[in-house]
Amino acid sequence: MHNSTLTILGSINADHLIQVSHFPQPGETLSGRNYQVVYGGKGANQAVAAARLGAKVNFIACVGNDDIGREMKKSFAQEGMNTAAISEVTQARTGIAMIQVADSGENSIVISAGANAYLNADRVQSFAHIIEQSDALLMQLETPLDGVLCAAKLAKQAGKQVVLNPAPAQPLPDELLGQLTMITPNETEAEILTGVKVVDYQSAVQSAQVFHQKGVEMVLITLGAKGVFVSHQNQQEIVQGFVVQATDTTAAGDTFNGALMTALLEGKSLNQAIHFAQAAAAISVTRLGAQTSIPTRQETLDFLA
Ligand code: ATP
């Protein structure tokens, strides 16, 4: 099982971060502090997590024909993933997020999908061989839905595991849910997709039931510091997470998803994989940033030792 391959399909963004005393009013000009460009995008974060944690990763994504896109693609290759399916599109710039972080700790974010909007069904179809030859497919919702659906169908028809982290939250067609082996929403995403507000064990069971009725085999609802609710066959339980001093929860969900798939592809049981993924995610919340906060395999094993 150790040579299993994970294909991740998703977004790449350059995050432009700036700290501000307060959010500027219309017409106001404000001096910010500590401007930084950090690598982000849910697809890229999950791919980096899986690669650092030991998975063999193919990453299907799009960047623009620009320096930051090429730099990120190069860094993903240095992380050890196969970047042959990262297209450089000429029609748009690499995706970005403009993130203002106020002294209150609140964020204000504007996203430009840019090249990510070009990861449509036609492009995904051209990478069918990669999806069909992998053991599992992991996706999110920062790239066009027709591409996500196309990839899900290709993987399912080839008998592979199809996993969706449905973020950012949005309603989804039943046709897509019907292709999924596993879904990993947080509480907000679970509510938007099932209409059940997840506040406790009982409501989590009800929300998961809606996913099961639509054909999803395994449901993992992440509950932040409270851990993960799992619903699979006869198992319905909340698995506690690790207690850590949280500094910045950015990419906790992405680290969890990348780590979970890494462990499952190594042949670990669902519970063992959740244990490993919660450890990796807990480490990530103790550190600042998205990809900068994702731990390596050794760090995660040391944390668990
Ligand atoms: P984000 O959007 O911030 O990346 P998310 O909303 O997708 O995250 P969460 O449910 O917040 O996902 O977190 C995913 C997992 O990360 C949790 O199930 C848990 O294991 C771990 N985690 C998150 N926050 C904490 C915390 N404060 N302490 C310990 N573990 C945490």
mmCIF file of C-alpha atoms and ligand atoms in Angstrom:
data_model
loop_
_atom_site.group_PDB
_atom_site.id
_atom_site.type_symbol
_atom_site.label_atom_id
_atom_site.label_comp_id
_atom_site.label_asym_id
_atom_site.label_seq_id
_atom_site.Cartn_x
_atom_site.Cartn_y
_atom_site.Cartn_z
ATOM 1 C CA MET A 1 0.000 0.000 0.000
ATOM 2 C CA HIS A 2 2.923 2.370 0.541
ATOM 3 C CA ASN A 3 3.192 3.160 -3.146
ATOM 4 C CA SER A 4 -0.416 4.347 -3.341
ATOM 5 C CA THR A 5 -0.930 7.615 -5.155
ATOM 6 C CA LEU A 6 -3.191 10.481 -4.162
ATOM 7 C CA THR A 7 -4.434 12.930 -6.772
ATOM 8 C CA ILE A 8 -5.435 16.323 -5.448
ATOM 9 C CA LEU A 9 -7.407 18.660 -7.672
ATOM 10 C CA GLY A 10 -7.839 22.245 -6.556
ATOM 11 C CA SER A 11 -6.832 25.855 -6.250
ATOM 12 C CA ILE A 12 -3.532 27.676 -5.997
ATOM 13 C CA ASN A 13 -3.535 31.220 -4.590
ATOM 14 C CA ALA A 14 -0.855 33.707 -3.654
ATOM 15 C CA ASP A 15 -2.071 35.191 -0.353
ATOM 16 C CA HIS A 16 -1.215 38.892 0.031
ATOM 17 C CA LEU A 17 -1.320 39.523 3.770
ATOM 18 C CA ILE A 18 -1.212 42.907 5.459
ATOM 19 C CA GLN A 19 -1.790 43.844 9.093
ATOM 20 C CA VAL A 20 -4.014 46.878 9.743
ATOM 21 C CA SER A 21 -5.086 48.720 12.899
ATOM 22 C CA HIS A 22 -8.683 48.668 11.590
ATOM 23 C CA PHE A 23 -10.394 47.997 8.237
ATOM 24 C CA PRO A 24 -10.284 51.173 6.079
ATOM 25 C CA GLN A 25 -13.545 53.042 5.432
ATOM 26 C CA PRO A 26 -14.566 53.918 1.826
ATOM 27 C CA GLY A 27 -12.212 56.703 0.694
ATOM 28 C CA GLU A 28 -9.766 56.120 3.568
ATOM 29 C CA THR A 29 -6.072 55.434 2.946
ATOM 30 C CA LEU A 30 -4.368 53.471 5.673
ATOM 31 C CA SER A 31 -0.760 52.420 6.310
ATOM 32 C CA GLY A 32 -0.516 48.680 6.882
ATOM 33 C CA ARG A 33 2.287 46.633 8.477
ATOM 34 C CA ASN A 34 4.164 43.404 7.779
ATOM 35 C CA TYR A 35 3.108 42.906 4.148
ATOM 36 C CA GLN A 36 3.866 39.347 3.051
ATOM 37 C CA VAL A 37 3.071 37.093 0.117
ATOM 38 C CA VAL A 38 2.481 33.518 1.271
ATOM 39 C CA TYR A 39 1.491 30.453 -0.714
ATOM 40 C CA GLY A 40 -2.115 29.375 -0.219
ATOM 41 C CA GLY A 41 -5.264 28.104 -1.885
ATOM 42 C CA LYS A 42 -7.101 25.121 -0.429
ATOM 43 C CA GLY A 43 -5.956 22.721 -3.145
ATOM 44 C CA ALA A 44 -2.320 23.717 -2.727
ATOM 45 C CA ASN A 45 -2.493 23.600 1.081
ATOM 46 C CA GLN A 46 -3.938 20.077 1.023
ATOM 47 C CA ALA A 47 -1.394 18.934 -1.566
ATOM 48 C CA VAL A 48 1.488 20.358 0.497
ATOM 49 C CA ALA A 49 0.102 18.705 3.633
ATOM 50 C CA ALA A 50 -0.134 15.299 1.957
ATOM 51 C CA ALA A 51 3.343 15.604 0.420
ATOM 52 C CA ARG A 52 4.991 16.722 3.706
ATOM 53 C CA LEU A 53 3.226 13.950 5.587
ATOM 54 C CA GLY A 54 4.559 11.284 3.241
ATOM 55 C CA ALA A 55 2.030 10.745 0.431
ATOM 56 C CA LYS A 56 2.866 10.343 -3.234
ATOM 57 C CA VAL A 57 0.900 13.279 -4.688
ATOM 58 C CA ASN A 58 -0.236 14.326 -8.166
ATOM 59 C CA PHE A 59 -1.563 17.881 -8.124
ATOM 60 C CA ILE A 60 -4.018 18.994 -10.833
ATOM 61 C CA ALA A 61 -4.293 22.792 -10.813
ATOM 62 C CA CYS A 62 -3.819 25.994 -12.824
ATOM 63 C CA VAL A 63 -1.495 28.968 -12.432
ATOM 64 C CA GLY A 64 -1.168 32.041 -14.654
ATOM 65 C CA ASN A 65 1.699 32.818 -16.989
ATOM 66 C CA ASP A 66 3.488 34.883 -14.316
ATOM 67 C CA ASP A 67 6.435 34.728 -11.915
ATOM 68 C CA ILE A 68 4.475 33.958 -8.745
ATOM 69 C CA GLY A 69 2.678 31.073 -10.471
ATOM 70 C CA ARG A 70 5.949 29.600 -11.713
ATOM 71 C CA GLU A 71 7.570 30.070 -8.272
ATOM 72 C CA MET A 72 4.733 28.258 -6.535
ATOM 73 C CA LYS A 73 4.781 25.418 -9.071
ATOM 74 C CA LYS A 74 8.526 25.046 -8.462
ATOM 75 C CA SER A 75 8.046 25.010 -4.692
ATOM 76 C CA PHE A 76 5.412 22.249 -4.997
ATOM 77 C CA ALA A 77 7.918 20.164 -6.977
ATOM 78 C CA GLN A 78 10.457 20.783 -4.179
ATOM 79 C CA GLU A 79 7.863 19.495 -1.691
ATOM 80 C CA GLY A 80 8.109 16.245 -3.661
ATOM 81 C CA MET A 81 4.839 16.249 -5.563
ATOM 82 C CA ASN A 82 4.278 15.542 -9.241
ATOM 83 C CA THR A 83 3.490 18.941 -10.813
ATOM 84 C CA ALA A 84 3.088 17.757 -14.432
ATOM 85 C CA ALA A 85 -0.663 18.454 -14.263
ATOM 86 C CA ILE A 86 -0.277 22.063 -13.081
ATOM 87 C CA SER A 87 -1.196 24.023 -16.226
ATOM 88 C CA GLU A 88 0.160 27.470 -16.947
ATOM 89 C CA VAL A 89 -2.811 29.292 -18.521
ATOM 90 C CA THR A 90 -2.272 32.413 -20.624
ATOM 91 C CA GLN A 91 -5.781 33.882 -20.223
ATOM 92 C CA ALA A 92 -5.508 34.871 -16.544
ATOM 93 C CA ARG A 93 -3.097 35.660 -13.760
ATOM 94 C CA THR A 94 -2.413 33.270 -10.877
ATOM 95 C CA GLY A 95 -5.210 33.311 -8.288
ATOM 96 C CA ILE A 96 -4.764 35.657 -5.350
ATOM 97 C CA ALA A 97 -6.305 36.446 -1.991
ATOM 98 C CA MET A 98 -5.927 39.970 -0.534
ATOM 99 C CA ILE A 99 -6.106 39.461 3.215
ATOM 100 C CA GLN A 100 -6.284 42.275 5.757
ATOM 101 C CA VAL A 101 -5.678 41.131 9.324
ATOM 102 C CA ALA A 102 -6.952 43.696 11.842
ATOM 103 C CA ASP A 103 -5.432 44.123 15.323
ATOM 104 C CA SER A 104 -8.718 42.713 16.661
ATOM 105 C CA GLY A 105 -7.753 39.407 14.990
ATOM 106 C CA GLU A 106 -10.555 39.649 12.415
ATOM 107 C CA ASN A 107 -9.856 39.020 8.717
ATOM 108 C CA SER A 108 -11.225 40.718 5.650
ATOM 109 C CA ILE A 109 -10.522 38.792 2.444
ATOM 110 C CA VAL A 110 -10.990 39.493 -1.276
ATOM 111 C CA ILE A 111 -10.283 36.635 -3.690
ATOM 112 C CA SER A 112 -9.551 36.736 -7.417
ATOM 113 C CA ALA A 113 -9.900 33.204 -8.812
ATOM 114 C CA GLY A 114 -7.740 34.094 -11.832
ATOM 115 C CA ALA A 115 -6.244 30.956 -13.374
ATOM 116 C CA ASN A 116 -8.194 28.706 -10.969
ATOM 117 C CA ALA A 117 -11.332 29.503 -13.005
ATOM 118 C CA TYR A 118 -9.763 27.647 -15.959
ATOM 119 C CA LEU A 119 -9.739 24.249 -14.234
ATOM 120 C CA ASN A 120 -12.954 23.274 -16.036
ATOM 121 C CA ALA A 121 -14.267 19.894 -17.222
ATOM 122 C CA ASP A 122 -12.387 20.044 -20.557
ATOM 123 C CA ARG A 123 -9.069 20.567 -18.821
ATOM 124 C CA VAL A 124 -9.804 17.916 -16.204
ATOM 125 C CA GLN A 125 -10.701 15.461 -18.975
ATOM 126 C CA SER A 126 -7.210 15.921 -20.436
ATOM 127 C CA PHE A 127 -5.797 14.596 -17.129
ATOM 128 C CA ALA A 128 -8.165 11.592 -16.985
ATOM 129 C CA HIS A 129 -5.225 9.147 -17.086
ATOM 130 C CA ILE A 130 -3.735 10.660 -13.897
ATOM 131 C CA ILE A 131 -7.021 10.365 -12.014
ATOM 132 C CA GLU A 132 -7.702 6.845 -13.252
ATOM 133 C CA GLN A 133 -4.215 5.625 -12.303
ATOM 134 C CA SER A 134 -4.315 7.047 -8.758
ATOM 135 C CA ASP A 135 -5.767 5.301 -5.737
ATOM 136 C CA ALA A 136 -7.795 8.237 -4.461
ATOM 137 C CA LEU A 137 -8.928 11.720 -5.449
ATOM 138 C CA LEU A 138 -9.228 14.642 -2.999
ATOM 139 C CA MET A 139 -10.934 17.918 -4.011
ATOM 140 C CA GLN A 140 -12.345 21.155 -2.596
ATOM 141 C CA LEU A 141 -14.619 23.861 -4.069
ATOM 142 C CA GLU A 142 -12.312 26.750 -5.038
ATOM 143 C CA THR A 143 -12.258 25.653 -8.699
ATOM 144 C CA PRO A 144 -15.183 25.308 -11.167
ATOM 145 C CA LEU A 145 -17.862 22.799 -10.198
ATOM 146 C CA ASP A 146 -18.009 21.215 -13.680
ATOM 147 C CA GLY A 147 -14.330 20.273 -13.344
ATOM 148 C CA VAL A 148 -14.884 18.840 -9.857
ATOM 149 C CA LEU A 149 -17.851 16.782 -11.090
ATOM 150 C CA CYS A 150 -15.925 15.539 -14.146
ATOM 151 C CA ALA A 151 -13.005 14.401 -11.967
ATOM 152 C CA ALA A 152 -15.349 12.739 -9.459
ATOM 153 C CA LYS A 153 -17.027 10.720 -12.228
ATOM 154 C CA LEU A 154 -13.703 9.666 -13.766
ATOM 155 C CA ALA A 155 -12.398 8.471 -10.395
ATOM 156 C CA LYS A 156 -15.609 6.712 -9.390
ATOM 157 C CA GLN A 157 -15.898 4.919 -12.749
ATOM 158 C CA ALA A 158 -12.321 3.707 -12.293
ATOM 159 C CA GLY A 159 -13.269 2.339 -8.851
ATOM 160 C CA LYS A 160 -11.185 4.838 -6.853
ATOM 161 C CA GLN A 161 -11.987 6.646 -3.606
ATOM 162 C CA VAL A 162 -13.514 10.082 -4.193
ATOM 163 C CA VAL A 163 -13.203 12.539 -1.299
ATOM 164 C CA LEU A 164 -14.598 16.071 -1.170
ATOM 165 C CA ASN A 165 -13.789 18.758 1.374
ATOM 166 C CA PRO A 166 -16.760 21.014 0.477
ATOM 167 C CA ALA A 167 -15.091 24.354 1.175
ATOM 168 C CA PRO A 168 -15.847 27.189 0.712
ATOM 169 C CA ALA A 169 -19.465 26.375 1.592
ATOM 170 C CA GLN A 170 -21.940 26.227 -1.261
ATOM 171 C CA PRO A 171 -24.953 24.100 -2.222
ATOM 172 C CA LEU A 172 -24.058 21.090 -4.401
ATOM 173 C CA PRO A 173 -25.938 18.980 -6.954
ATOM 174 C CA ASP A 174 -26.988 15.503 -5.781
ATOM 175 C CA GLU A 175 -25.164 14.144 -8.843
ATOM 176 C CA LEU A 176 -21.841 15.199 -7.295
ATOM 177 C CA LEU A 177 -22.690 13.898 -3.798
ATOM 178 C CA GLY A 178 -23.634 10.572 -5.400
ATOM 179 C CA GLN A 179 -20.043 10.065 -6.623
ATOM 180 C CA LEU A 180 -18.424 10.530 -3.202
ATOM 181 C CA THR A 181 -16.852 7.899 -0.980
ATOM 182 C CA MET A 182 -16.268 10.471 1.759
ATOM 183 C CA ILE A 183 -17.165 14.092 2.545
ATOM 184 C CA THR A 184 -15.337 16.246 5.133
ATOM 185 C CA PRO A 185 -17.349 19.436 5.823
ATOM 186 C CA ASN A 186 -16.921 21.666 8.868
ATOM 187 C CA GLU A 187 -20.066 22.541 10.845
ATOM 188 C CA THR A 188 -21.037 25.503 8.625
ATOM 189 C CA GLU A 189 -20.540 23.549 5.409
ATOM 190 C CA ALA A 190 -22.527 20.594 6.781
ATOM 191 C CA GLU A 191 -25.417 22.928 7.594
ATOM 192 C CA ILE A 192 -25.438 24.541 4.127
ATOM 193 C CA LEU A 193 -25.334 21.144 2.410
ATOM 194 C CA THR A 194 -27.864 19.298 4.575
ATOM 195 C CA GLY A 195 -30.066 21.999 6.116
ATOM 196 C CA VAL A 196 -29.282 20.618 9.593
ATOM 197 C CA LYS A 197 -27.574 23.011 12.004
ATOM 198 C CA VAL A 198 -24.740 21.026 13.612
ATOM 199 C CA VAL A 199 -24.494 21.976 17.281
ATOM 200 C CA ASP A 200 -24.129 18.653 19.106
ATOM 201 C CA TYR A 201 -23.845 14.876 18.629
ATOM 202 C CA GLN A 202 -27.522 14.379 17.778
ATOM 203 C CA SER A 203 -27.618 17.091 15.109
ATOM 204 C CA ALA A 204 -24.356 15.756 13.635
ATOM 205 C CA VAL A 205 -25.974 12.306 13.317
ATOM 206 C CA GLN A 206 -28.949 13.890 11.515
ATOM 207 C CA SER A 207 -26.752 15.937 9.191
ATOM 208 C CA ALA A 208 -24.644 12.876 8.328
ATOM 209 C CA GLN A 209 -27.828 10.914 7.604
ATOM 210 C CA VAL A 210 -28.699 13.385 4.825
ATOM 211 C CA PHE A 211 -25.291 12.787 3.204
ATOM 212 C CA HIS A 212 -25.671 9.000 3.528
ATOM 213 C CA GLN A 213 -29.107 9.167 1.879
ATOM 214 C CA LYS A 214 -27.479 10.928 -1.080
ATOM 215 C CA GLY A 215 -24.979 8.099 -1.443
ATOM 216 C CA VAL A 216 -21.951 9.244 0.582
ATOM 217 C CA GLU A 217 -20.415 6.287 2.446
ATOM 218 C CA MET A 218 -18.284 8.104 5.052
ATOM 219 C CA VAL A 219 -19.074 11.452 6.668
ATOM 220 C CA LEU A 220 -16.500 13.320 8.759
ATOM 221 C CA ILE A 221 -17.723 16.647 10.156
ATOM 222 C CA THR A 222 -14.783 18.617 11.579
ATOM 223 C CA LEU A 223 -15.657 20.485 14.780
ATOM 224 C CA GLY A 224 -12.621 22.756 15.263
ATOM 225 C CA ALA A 225 -11.086 22.384 18.739
ATOM 226 C CA LYS A 226 -13.818 19.842 19.620
ATOM 227 C CA GLY A 227 -12.460 17.251 17.160
ATOM 228 C CA VAL A 228 -14.297 15.310 14.449
ATOM 229 C CA PHE A 229 -17.690 13.654 14.194
ATOM 230 C CA VAL A 230 -17.470 10.368 12.240
ATOM 231 C CA SER A 231 -20.378 8.538 10.655
ATOM 232 C CA HIS A 232 -19.558 5.310 8.834
ATOM 233 C CA GLN A 233 -21.463 2.019 8.893
ATOM 234 C CA ASN A 234 -22.202 1.307 12.580
ATOM 235 C CA GLN A 235 -19.859 3.978 13.900
ATOM 236 C CA GLN A 236 -21.327 7.347 14.896
ATOM 237 C CA GLU A 237 -19.102 9.169 17.347
ATOM 238 C CA ILE A 238 -17.201 12.323 18.155
ATOM 239 C CA VAL A 239 -13.446 11.679 18.198
ATOM 240 C CA GLN A 240 -11.738 14.257 20.434
ATOM 241 C CA GLY A 241 -8.880 16.317 19.012
ATOM 242 C CA PHE A 242 -5.632 17.331 20.746
ATOM 243 C CA VAL A 243 -5.472 20.210 23.204
ATOM 244 C CA VAL A 244 -2.958 22.817 22.038
ATOM 245 C CA GLN A 245 -2.431 26.562 22.390
ATOM 246 C CA ALA A 246 -4.034 27.910 19.207
ATOM 247 C CA THR A 247 -2.136 30.713 17.465
ATOM 248 C CA ASP A 248 -3.714 30.708 13.995
ATOM 249 C CA THR A 249 -6.234 28.136 12.749
ATOM 250 C CA THR A 250 -5.656 28.977 9.053
ATOM 251 C CA ALA A 251 -5.244 25.716 7.100
ATOM 252 C CA ALA A 252 -6.232 23.460 10.024
ATOM 253 C CA GLY A 253 -8.932 21.932 7.828
ATOM 254 C CA ASP A 254 -6.550 21.641 4.869
ATOM 255 C CA THR A 255 -3.876 19.958 6.994
ATOM 256 C CA PHE A 256 -6.509 17.571 8.385
ATOM 257 C CA ASN A 257 -7.667 16.544 4.890
ATOM 258 C CA GLY A 258 -4.177 16.064 3.432
ATOM 259 C CA ALA A 259 -3.078 14.081 6.485
ATOM 260 C CA LEU A 260 -6.219 11.947 6.586
ATOM 261 C CA MET A 261 -5.779 10.826 2.977
ATOM 262 C CA THR A 262 -2.062 10.189 3.498
ATOM 263 C CA ALA A 263 -2.803 7.826 6.379
ATOM 264 C CA LEU A 264 -5.710 6.085 4.635
ATOM 265 C CA LEU A 265 -3.562 5.397 1.570
ATOM 266 C CA GLU A 266 -0.935 3.817 3.835
ATOM 267 C CA GLY A 267 -3.587 1.297 4.805
ATOM 268 C CA LYS A 268 -4.423 2.774 8.215
ATOM 269 C CA SER A 269 -7.933 2.264 9.591
ATOM 270 C CA LEU A 270 -10.331 5.212 9.548
ATOM 271 C CA ASN A 271 -9.808 5.779 13.289
ATOM 272 C CA GLN A 272 -6.029 5.608 13.011
ATOM 273 C CA ALA A 273 -6.125 8.017 10.076
ATOM 274 C CA ILE A 274 -8.296 10.469 12.041
ATOM 275 C CA HIS A 275 -5.861 10.279 14.973
ATOM 276 C CA PHE A 276 -2.902 11.105 12.696
ATOM 277 C CA ALA A 277 -4.830 13.878 10.898
ATOM 278 C CA GLN A 278 -5.952 15.535 14.130
ATOM 279 C CA ALA A 279 -2.353 15.535 15.357
ATOM 280 C CA ALA A 280 -1.085 17.190 12.163
ATOM 281 C CA ALA A 281 -3.942 19.740 12.261
ATOM 282 C CA ALA A 282 -3.294 20.491 15.951
ATOM 283 C CA ILE A 283 0.365 21.274 15.190
ATOM 284 C CA SER A 284 -0.735 23.570 12.339
ATOM 285 C CA VAL A 285 -2.925 25.688 14.656
ATOM 286 C CA THR A 286 0.066 26.415 16.900
ATOM 287 C CA ARG A 287 1.818 28.190 14.001
ATOM 288 C CA LEU A 288 1.122 31.199 11.772
ATOM 289 C CA GLY A 289 0.095 31.070 8.134
ATOM 290 C CA ALA A 290 -1.206 28.487 5.682
ATOM 291 C CA GLN A 291 1.524 26.378 4.060
ATOM 292 C CA THR A 292 4.084 27.689 6.552
ATOM 293 C CA SER A 293 2.143 26.045 9.405
ATOM 294 C CA ILE A 294 1.820 22.535 7.929
ATOM 295 C CA PRO A 295 4.026 20.005 9.773
ATOM 296 C CA THR A 296 6.246 17.302 8.316
ATOM 297 C CA ARG A 297 5.703 13.601 8.877
ATOM 298 C CA GLN A 298 8.517 13.457 11.454
ATOM 299 C CA GLU A 299 7.109 16.399 13.437
ATOM 300 C CA THR A 300 3.731 14.705 13.504
ATOM 301 C CA LEU A 301 5.182 11.348 14.599
ATOM 302 C CA ASP A 302 7.206 13.128 17.342
ATOM 303 C CA PHE A 303 4.024 14.905 18.516
ATOM 304 C CA LEU A 304 2.258 11.539 18.771
ATOM 305 C CA ALA A 305 5.191 9.753 20.472
HETATM 306 P P1 ATP B 1 -10.003 26.179 8.533
HETATM 307 O O1 ATP B 1 -11.053 26.743 7.616
HETATM 308 O O2 ATP B 1 -9.637 27.061 9.703
HETATM 309 O O3 ATP B 1 -8.810 25.619 7.856
HETATM 310 P P2 ATP B 1 -12.008 24.171 9.026
HETATM 311 O O4 ATP B 1 -13.154 24.987 9.507
HETATM 312 O O5 ATP B 1 -12.054 23.577 7.672
HETATM 313 O O6 ATP B 1 -10.642 24.926 9.263
HETATM 314 P P3 ATP B 1 -11.872 22.875 11.595
HETATM 315 O O7 ATP B 1 -13.046 22.053 11.933
HETATM 316 O O8 ATP B 1 -11.758 24.223 12.217
HETATM 317 O O9 ATP B 1 -11.766 22.943 10.010
HETATM 318 O O10 ATP B 1 -10.522 22.094 11.972
HETATM 319 C C1 ATP B 1 -10.133 20.878 11.361
HETATM 320 C C2 ATP B 1 -9.451 20.006 12.389
HETATM 321 O O11 ATP B 1 -8.309 20.698 12.896
HETATM 322 C C3 ATP B 1 -10.302 19.704 13.626
HETATM 323 O O12 ATP B 1 -11.119 18.578 13.409
HETATM 324 C C4 ATP B 1 -9.221 19.473 14.689
HETATM 325 O O13 ATP B 1 -8.708 18.166 14.602
HETATM 326 C C5 ATP B 1 -8.135 20.446 14.279
HETATM 327 N N1 ATP B 1 -8.268 21.727 15.010
HETATM 328 C C6 ATP B 1 -8.862 22.865 14.583
HETATM 329 N N2 ATP B 1 -8.818 23.827 15.520
HETATM 330 C C7 ATP B 1 -8.170 23.289 16.591
HETATM 331 C C8 ATP B 1 -7.771 23.764 17.894
HETATM 332 N N3 ATP B 1 -8.052 25.015 18.286
HETATM 333 N N4 ATP B 1 -7.112 22.913 18.709
HETATM 334 C C9 ATP B 1 -6.806 21.653 18.323
HETATM 335 N N5 ATP B 1 -7.144 21.144 17.117
HETATM 336 C C10 ATP B 1 -7.813 21.943 16.259
#
